[in-house]
Short mmCIF file of C-alpha atoms (C1' of nucleotides) in Angstrom, two decimals:
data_model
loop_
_atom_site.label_atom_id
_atom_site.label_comp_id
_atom_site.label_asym_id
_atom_site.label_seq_id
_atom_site.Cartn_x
_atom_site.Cartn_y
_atom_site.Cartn_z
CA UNK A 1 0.00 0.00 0.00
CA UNK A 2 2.42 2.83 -1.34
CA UNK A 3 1.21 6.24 -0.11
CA UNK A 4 3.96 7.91 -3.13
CA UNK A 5 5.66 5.39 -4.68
CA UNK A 6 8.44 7.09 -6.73
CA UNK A 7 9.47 3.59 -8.18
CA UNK A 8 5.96 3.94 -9.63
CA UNK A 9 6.52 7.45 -10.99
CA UNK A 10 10.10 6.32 -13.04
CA UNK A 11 7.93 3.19 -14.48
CA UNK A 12 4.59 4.84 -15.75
CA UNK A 13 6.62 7.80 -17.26
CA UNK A 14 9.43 5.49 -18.94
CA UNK A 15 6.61 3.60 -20.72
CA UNK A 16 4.43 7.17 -21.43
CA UNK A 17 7.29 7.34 -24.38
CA UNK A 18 6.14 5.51 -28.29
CA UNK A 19 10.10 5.54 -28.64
CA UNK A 20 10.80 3.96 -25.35
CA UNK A 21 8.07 1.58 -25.62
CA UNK A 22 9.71 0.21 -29.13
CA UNK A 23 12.84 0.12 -27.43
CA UNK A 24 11.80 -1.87 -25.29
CA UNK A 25 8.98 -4.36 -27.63
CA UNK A 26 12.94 -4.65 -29.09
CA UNK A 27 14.79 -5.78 -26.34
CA UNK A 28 11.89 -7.84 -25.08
CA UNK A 29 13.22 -10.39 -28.29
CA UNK A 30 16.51 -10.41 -27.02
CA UNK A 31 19.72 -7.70 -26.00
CA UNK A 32 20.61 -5.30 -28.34
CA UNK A 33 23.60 -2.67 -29.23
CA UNK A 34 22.59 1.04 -28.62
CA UNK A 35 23.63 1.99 -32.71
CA UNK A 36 20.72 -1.13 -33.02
CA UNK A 37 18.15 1.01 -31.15
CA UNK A 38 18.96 4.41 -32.71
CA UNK A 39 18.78 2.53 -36.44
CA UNK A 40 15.39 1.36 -35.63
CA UNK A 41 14.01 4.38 -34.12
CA UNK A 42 15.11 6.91 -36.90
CA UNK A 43 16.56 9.10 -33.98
CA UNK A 44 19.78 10.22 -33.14
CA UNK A 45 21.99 8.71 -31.28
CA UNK A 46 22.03 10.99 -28.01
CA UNK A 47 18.27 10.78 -28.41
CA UNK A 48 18.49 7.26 -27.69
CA UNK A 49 20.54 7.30 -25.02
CA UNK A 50 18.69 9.81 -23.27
CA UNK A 51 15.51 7.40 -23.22
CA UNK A 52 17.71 4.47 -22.56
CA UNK A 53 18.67 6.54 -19.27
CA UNK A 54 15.00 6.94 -18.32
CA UNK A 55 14.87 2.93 -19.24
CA UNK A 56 17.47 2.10 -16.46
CA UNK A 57 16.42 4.76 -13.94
CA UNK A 58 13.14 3.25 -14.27
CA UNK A 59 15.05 -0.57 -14.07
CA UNK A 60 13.53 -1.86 -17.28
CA UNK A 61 16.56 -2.08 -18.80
CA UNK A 62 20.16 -2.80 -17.65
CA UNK A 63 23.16 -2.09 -19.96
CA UNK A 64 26.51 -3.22 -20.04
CA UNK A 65 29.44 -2.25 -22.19
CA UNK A 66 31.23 -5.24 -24.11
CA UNK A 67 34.58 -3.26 -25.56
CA UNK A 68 32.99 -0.33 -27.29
CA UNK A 69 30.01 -1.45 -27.56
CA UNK A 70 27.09 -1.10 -24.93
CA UNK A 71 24.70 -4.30 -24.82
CA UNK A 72 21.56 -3.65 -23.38
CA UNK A 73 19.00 -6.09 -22.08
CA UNK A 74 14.84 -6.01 -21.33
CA UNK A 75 14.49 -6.22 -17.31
CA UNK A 76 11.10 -8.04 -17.41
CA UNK A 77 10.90 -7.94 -13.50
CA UNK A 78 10.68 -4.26 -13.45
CA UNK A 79 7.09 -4.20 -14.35
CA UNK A 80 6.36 -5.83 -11.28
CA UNK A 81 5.42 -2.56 -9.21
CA UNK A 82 2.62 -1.55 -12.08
CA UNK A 83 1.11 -5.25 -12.11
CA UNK A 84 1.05 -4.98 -8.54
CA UNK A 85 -0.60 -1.67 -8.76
CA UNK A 86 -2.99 -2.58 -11.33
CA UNK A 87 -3.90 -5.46 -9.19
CA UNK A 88 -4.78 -3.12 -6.09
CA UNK A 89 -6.84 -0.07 -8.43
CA UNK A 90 -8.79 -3.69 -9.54
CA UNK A 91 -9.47 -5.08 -5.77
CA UNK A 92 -10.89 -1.66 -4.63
CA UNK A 93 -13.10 -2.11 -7.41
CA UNK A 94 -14.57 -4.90 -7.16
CA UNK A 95 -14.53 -4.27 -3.29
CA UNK A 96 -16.78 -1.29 -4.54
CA UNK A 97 -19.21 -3.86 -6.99
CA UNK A 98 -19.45 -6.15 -4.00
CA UNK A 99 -20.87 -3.18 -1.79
CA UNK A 100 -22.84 -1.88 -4.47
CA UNK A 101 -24.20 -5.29 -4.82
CA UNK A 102 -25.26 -5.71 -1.04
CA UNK A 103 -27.11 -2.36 -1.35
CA UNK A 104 -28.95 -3.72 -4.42
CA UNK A 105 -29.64 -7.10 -2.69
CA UNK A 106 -31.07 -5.12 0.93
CA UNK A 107 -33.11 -2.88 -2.02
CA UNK A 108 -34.95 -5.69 -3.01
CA UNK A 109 -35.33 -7.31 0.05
CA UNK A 110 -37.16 -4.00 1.77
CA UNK A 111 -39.25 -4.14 -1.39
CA UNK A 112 -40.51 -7.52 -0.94
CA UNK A 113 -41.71 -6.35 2.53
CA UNK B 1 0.02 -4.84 -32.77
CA UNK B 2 -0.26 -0.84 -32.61
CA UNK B 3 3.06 0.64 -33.93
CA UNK B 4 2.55 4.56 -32.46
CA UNK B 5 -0.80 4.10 -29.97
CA UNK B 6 -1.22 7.73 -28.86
CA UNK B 7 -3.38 6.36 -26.53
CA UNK B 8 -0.89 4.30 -24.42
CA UNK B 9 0.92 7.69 -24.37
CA UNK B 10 -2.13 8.97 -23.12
CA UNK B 11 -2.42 5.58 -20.33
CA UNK B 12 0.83 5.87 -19.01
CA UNK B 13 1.39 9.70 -18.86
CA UNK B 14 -1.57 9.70 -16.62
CA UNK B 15 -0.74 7.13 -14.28
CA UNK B 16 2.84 8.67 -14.13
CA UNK B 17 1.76 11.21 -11.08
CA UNK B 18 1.06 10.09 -7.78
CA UNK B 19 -1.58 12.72 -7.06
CA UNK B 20 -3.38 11.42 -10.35
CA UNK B 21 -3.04 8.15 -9.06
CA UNK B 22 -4.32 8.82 -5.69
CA UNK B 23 -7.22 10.04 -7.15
CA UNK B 24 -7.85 7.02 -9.13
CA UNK B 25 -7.78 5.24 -6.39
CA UNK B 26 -10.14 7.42 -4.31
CA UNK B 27 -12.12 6.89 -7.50
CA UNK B 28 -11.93 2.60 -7.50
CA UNK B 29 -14.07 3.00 -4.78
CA UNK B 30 -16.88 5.44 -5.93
CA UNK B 31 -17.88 8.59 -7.54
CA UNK B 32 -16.64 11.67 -5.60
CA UNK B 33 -16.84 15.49 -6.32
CA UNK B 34 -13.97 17.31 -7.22
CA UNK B 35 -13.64 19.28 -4.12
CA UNK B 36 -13.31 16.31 -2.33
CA UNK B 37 -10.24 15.04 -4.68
CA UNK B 38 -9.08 18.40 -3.79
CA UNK B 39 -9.02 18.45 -0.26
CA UNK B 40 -7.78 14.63 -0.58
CA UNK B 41 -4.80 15.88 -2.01
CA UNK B 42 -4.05 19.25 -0.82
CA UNK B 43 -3.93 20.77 -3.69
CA UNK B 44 -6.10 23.61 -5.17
CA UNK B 45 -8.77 23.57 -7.00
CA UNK B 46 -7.37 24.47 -10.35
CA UNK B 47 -4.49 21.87 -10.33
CA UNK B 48 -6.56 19.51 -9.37
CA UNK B 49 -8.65 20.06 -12.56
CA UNK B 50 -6.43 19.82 -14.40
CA UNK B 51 -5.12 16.39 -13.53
CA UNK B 52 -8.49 15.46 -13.74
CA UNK B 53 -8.86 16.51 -17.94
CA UNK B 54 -5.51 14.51 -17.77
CA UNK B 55 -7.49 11.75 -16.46
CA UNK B 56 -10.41 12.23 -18.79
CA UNK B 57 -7.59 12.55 -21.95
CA UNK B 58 -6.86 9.03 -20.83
CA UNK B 59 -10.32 8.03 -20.73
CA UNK B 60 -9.97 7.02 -17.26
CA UNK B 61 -12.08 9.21 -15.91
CA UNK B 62 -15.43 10.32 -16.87
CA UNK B 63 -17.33 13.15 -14.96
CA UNK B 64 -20.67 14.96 -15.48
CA UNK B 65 -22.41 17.55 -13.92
CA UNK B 66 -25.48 17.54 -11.16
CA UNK B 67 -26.31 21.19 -10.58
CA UNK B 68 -23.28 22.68 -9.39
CA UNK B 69 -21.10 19.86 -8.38
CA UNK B 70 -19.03 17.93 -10.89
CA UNK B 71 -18.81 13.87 -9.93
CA UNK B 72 -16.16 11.96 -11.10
CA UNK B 73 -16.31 8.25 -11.76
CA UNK B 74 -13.39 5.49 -12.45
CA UNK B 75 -13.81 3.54 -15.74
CA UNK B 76 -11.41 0.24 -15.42
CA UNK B 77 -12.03 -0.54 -18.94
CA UNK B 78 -9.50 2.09 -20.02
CA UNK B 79 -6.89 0.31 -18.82
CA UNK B 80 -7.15 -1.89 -21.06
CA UNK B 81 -4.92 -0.91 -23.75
CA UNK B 82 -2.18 -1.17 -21.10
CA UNK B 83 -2.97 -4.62 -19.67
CA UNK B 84 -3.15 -5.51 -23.19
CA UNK B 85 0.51 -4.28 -24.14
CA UNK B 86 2.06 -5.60 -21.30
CA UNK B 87 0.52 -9.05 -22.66
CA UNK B 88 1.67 -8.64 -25.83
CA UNK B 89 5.75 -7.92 -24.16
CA UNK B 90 5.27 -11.07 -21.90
CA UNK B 91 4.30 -12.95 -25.36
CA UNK B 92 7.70 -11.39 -27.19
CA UNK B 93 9.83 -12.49 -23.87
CA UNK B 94 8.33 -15.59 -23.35
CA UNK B 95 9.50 -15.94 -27.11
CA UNK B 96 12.19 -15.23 -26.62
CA UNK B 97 13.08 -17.63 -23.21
CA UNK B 98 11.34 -20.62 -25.81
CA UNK B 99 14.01 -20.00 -28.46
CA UNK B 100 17.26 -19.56 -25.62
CA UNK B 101 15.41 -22.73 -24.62
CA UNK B 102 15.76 -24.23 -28.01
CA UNK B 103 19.27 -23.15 -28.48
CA UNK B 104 20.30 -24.51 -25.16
CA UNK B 105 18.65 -28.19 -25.92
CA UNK B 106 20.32 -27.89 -29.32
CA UNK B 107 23.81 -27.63 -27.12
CA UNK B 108 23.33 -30.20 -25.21
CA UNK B 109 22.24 -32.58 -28.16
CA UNK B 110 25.75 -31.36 -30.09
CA UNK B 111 27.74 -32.23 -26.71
CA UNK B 112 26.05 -35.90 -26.82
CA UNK B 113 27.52 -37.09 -30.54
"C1'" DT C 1 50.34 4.72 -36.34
"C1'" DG C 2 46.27 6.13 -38.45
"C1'" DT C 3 41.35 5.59 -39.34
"C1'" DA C 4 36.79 4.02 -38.78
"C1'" DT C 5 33.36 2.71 -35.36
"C1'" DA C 6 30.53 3.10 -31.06
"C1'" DG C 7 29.49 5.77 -27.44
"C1'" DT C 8 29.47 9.87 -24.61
"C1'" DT C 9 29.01 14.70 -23.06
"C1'" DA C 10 27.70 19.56 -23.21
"C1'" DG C 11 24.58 22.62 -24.33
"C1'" DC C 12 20.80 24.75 -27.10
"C1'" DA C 13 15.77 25.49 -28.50
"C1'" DA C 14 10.99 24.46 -28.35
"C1'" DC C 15 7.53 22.86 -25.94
"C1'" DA C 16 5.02 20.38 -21.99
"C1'" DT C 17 4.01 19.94 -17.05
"C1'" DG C 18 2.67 21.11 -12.44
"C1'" DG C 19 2.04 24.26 -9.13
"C1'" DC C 20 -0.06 28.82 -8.02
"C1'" DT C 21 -3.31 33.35 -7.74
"C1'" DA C 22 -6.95 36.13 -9.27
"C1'" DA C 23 -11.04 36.75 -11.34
"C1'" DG C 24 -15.31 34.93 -13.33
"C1'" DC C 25 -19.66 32.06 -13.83
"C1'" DA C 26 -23.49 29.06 -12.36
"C1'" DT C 27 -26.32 27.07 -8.94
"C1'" DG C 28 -28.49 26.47 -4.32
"C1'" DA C 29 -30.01 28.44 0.01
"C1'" DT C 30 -32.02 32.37 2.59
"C1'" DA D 1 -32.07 39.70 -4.48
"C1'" DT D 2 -28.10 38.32 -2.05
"C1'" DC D 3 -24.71 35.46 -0.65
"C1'" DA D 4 -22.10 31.18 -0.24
"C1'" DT D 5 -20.53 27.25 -2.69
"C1'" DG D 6 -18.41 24.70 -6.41
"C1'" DC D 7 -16.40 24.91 -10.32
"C1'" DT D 8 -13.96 27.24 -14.34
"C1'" DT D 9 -10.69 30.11 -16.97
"C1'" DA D 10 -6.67 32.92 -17.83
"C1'" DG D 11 -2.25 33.53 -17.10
"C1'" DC D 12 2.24 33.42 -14.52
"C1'" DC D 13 6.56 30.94 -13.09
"C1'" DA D 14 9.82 27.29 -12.44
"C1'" DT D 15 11.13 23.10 -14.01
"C1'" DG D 16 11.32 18.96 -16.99
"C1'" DT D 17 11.27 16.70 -21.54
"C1'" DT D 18 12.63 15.77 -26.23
"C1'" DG D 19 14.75 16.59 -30.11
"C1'" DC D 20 19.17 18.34 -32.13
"C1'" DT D 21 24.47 19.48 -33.33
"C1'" DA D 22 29.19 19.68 -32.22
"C1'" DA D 23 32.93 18.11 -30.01
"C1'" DC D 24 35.06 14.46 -27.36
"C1'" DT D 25 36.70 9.62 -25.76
"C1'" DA D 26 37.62 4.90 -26.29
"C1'" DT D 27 38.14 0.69 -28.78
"C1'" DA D 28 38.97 -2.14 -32.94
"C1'" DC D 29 41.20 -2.85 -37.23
"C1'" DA D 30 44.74 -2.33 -40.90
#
DNA sequence: TGTATAGTTAGCAACATGGCTAAGCATGAT
DNA sequence: ATCATGCTTAGCCATGTTGCTAACTATACA
């Protein structure tokens, strides 16, 4: 039960991005170079590596430099925190359905007084 | 298989700020006005309507008037979209993991002759 | 050693975001 | 009709984001 979850912040805003998000639908298929990303993307090169920053900050990705070149992989476990989150938003919910559904049920019970 | 979705831009930009999260969840569990999101939050008036046409952007969020108060109710099925993408990046990983599998097996088969 | 390749860094410009105050409008209560 | 309430709009300010170019570093290859 986060009250401000910053974690949560880094993750929703990373993925807010068409660019990162084909990033990472990339890396999800395997590591790639950073040249591999930029290719694909259309975008610069600094471009890219400014959204692969907000990638790791966010832990969705982790890098690693081989020699000159920097190999960087899809961190599937990141998305944890927004599952998690999703799965909360859907028990209050239901928890609300359920209530609502009591109401109805003592509605139609008063009725049949 | 969406290649640009301006409305997972849309999603995820919303869900990127804790107050408009915290009013989403205030919202899970039933309609409110937006004074009370408001004094939930701490924030004035004005900022808070604003997150809230964020919210609405997104579609998660729809509101209507009753005389002079605005209420505000949740509407789960606009997550959808995102549920759905994450889906479709477990599919690509779990791909993947099947063909490291396959690659792997391969190995071992090689290592046998 | 020299050259091509792969990143990296600094910094700029345009625009978006998130907070605010002040002033306005619409409705409900007296 | 008047006043309080609840929302709405306009506009300001500080900061963050997203693209770029130019200049730099570091590694591989000949």
């Amino acid at each position: 039960m986060a009250k401000h979850d910053p974690n949560l912040d880094l993750l929703f805003h990373a993925l807010s991005d068409p660019t990162r998000r084909m990033m990472l639908s990339r890396l999800a298929k395997g590591p790639a170079a950073v040249t591999e990303l930029a290719g694909l993307s259309g975008f610069k090169l600094p471009t890219i590596l400014r959204h692969l920053s907000v990638l790791e900050e966010a832990g969705l990705v982790a890098t690693q430099k081989d020699g000159r070149v920097r190999s960087c992989a899809f961190q599937p476990k990141a998305l944890q925190p927004m599952t998690d989150w999703l799965e909360d938003q859907r028990k209050l919910w239901e928890a609300r359905l359920d209530r609502l559904d009591d109401y109805v049920m003592n509605l139609m019970k008063e009725r049949e007084k």
